[in-house]
CSV table of C-alpha atoms in Angstrom, one decimal:
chain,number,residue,atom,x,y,z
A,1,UNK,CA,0.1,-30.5,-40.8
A,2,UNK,CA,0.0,-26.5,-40.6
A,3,UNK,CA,-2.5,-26.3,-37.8
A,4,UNK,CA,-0.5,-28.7,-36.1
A,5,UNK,CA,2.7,-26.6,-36.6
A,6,UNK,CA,0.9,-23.8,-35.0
A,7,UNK,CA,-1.0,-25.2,-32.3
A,8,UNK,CA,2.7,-26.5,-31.1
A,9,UNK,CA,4.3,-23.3,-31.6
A,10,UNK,CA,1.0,-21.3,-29.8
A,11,UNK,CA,1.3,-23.7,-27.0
A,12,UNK,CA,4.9,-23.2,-26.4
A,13,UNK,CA,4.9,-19.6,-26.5
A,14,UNK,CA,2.1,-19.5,-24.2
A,15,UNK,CA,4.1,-21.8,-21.8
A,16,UNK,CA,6.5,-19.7,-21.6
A,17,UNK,CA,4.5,-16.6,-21.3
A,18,UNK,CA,3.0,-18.3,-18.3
A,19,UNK,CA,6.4,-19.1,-16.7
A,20,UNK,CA,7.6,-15.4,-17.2
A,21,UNK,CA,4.7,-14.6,-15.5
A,22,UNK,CA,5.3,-17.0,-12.4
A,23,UNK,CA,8.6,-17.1,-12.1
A,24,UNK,CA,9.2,-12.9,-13.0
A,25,UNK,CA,8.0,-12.0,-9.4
A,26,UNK,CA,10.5,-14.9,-7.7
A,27,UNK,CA,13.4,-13.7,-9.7
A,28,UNK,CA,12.7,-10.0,-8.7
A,29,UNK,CA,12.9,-10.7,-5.3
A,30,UNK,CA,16.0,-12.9,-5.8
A,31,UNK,CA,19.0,-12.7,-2.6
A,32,UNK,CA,21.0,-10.1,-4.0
A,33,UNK,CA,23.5,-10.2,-0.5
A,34,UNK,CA,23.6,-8.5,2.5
A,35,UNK,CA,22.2,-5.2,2.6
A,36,UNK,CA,25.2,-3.1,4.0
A,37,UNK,CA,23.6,0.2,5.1
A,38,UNK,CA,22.9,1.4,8.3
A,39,UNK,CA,19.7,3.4,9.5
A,40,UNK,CA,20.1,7.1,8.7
A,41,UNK,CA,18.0,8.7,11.8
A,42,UNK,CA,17.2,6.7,15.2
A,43,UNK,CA,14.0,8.1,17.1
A,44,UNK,CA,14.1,8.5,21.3
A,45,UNK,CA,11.9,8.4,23.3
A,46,UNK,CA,13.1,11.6,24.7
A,47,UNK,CA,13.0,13.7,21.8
A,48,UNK,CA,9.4,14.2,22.0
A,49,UNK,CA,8.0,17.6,22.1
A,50,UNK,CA,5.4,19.0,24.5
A,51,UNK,CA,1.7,20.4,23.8
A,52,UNK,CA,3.5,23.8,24.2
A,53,UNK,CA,5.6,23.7,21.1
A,54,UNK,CA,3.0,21.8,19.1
A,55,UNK,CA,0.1,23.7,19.8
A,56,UNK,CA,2.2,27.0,20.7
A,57,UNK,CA,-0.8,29.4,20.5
A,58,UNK,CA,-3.6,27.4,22.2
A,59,UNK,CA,-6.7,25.8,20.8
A,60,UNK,CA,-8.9,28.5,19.1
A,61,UNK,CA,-12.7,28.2,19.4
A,62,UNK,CA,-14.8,25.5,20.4
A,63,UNK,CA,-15.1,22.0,18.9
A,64,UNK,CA,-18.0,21.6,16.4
A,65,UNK,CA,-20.9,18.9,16.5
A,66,UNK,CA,-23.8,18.5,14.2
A,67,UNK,CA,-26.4,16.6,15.3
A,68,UNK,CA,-27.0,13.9,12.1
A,69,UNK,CA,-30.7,12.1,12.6
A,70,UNK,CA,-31.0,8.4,11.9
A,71,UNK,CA,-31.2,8.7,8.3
A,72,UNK,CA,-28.2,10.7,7.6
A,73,UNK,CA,-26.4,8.3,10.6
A,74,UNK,CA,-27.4,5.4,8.5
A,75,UNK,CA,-26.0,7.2,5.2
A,76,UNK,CA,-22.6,8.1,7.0
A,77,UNK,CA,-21.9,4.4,7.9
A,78,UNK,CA,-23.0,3.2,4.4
């Protein structure tokens, strides 16, 4: 009659530690209303800077290139 007991008592508990489990997610995303605020900052399309105040010095020196044979090719797409 004990292990009965407890194999009723483990199965419940573990029913409802599989239902908190399930059903925690669903309530945290619950309908809590309508969300009331408004977006802070709006970006235009006319707001966006030219090369000249992004890059307001030039490019300095020359793009660099290594030449990778087809081992190390292979190794950089593993």
């Amino acid at each position: 009659m004990n292990t009965m007991l407890r194999k009723s008592v483990l199965g419940i508990a573990g029913l409802a530690f599989t239902g908190g489990v399930f059903a925690g997610p669903i309530a945290a995303h619950a309908d809590t209303g309508p969300v009331t605020a408004k977006p802070a900052a709006v970006a235009v399309q006319a707001d966006k800077p030219d090369s000249s105040k992004l890059i307001p010095h030039g490019v300095q020196g020359a793009q660099s290139h290594i030449d990778l044979n087809d081992e190390q090719t292979a190794n950089a797409k593993a």
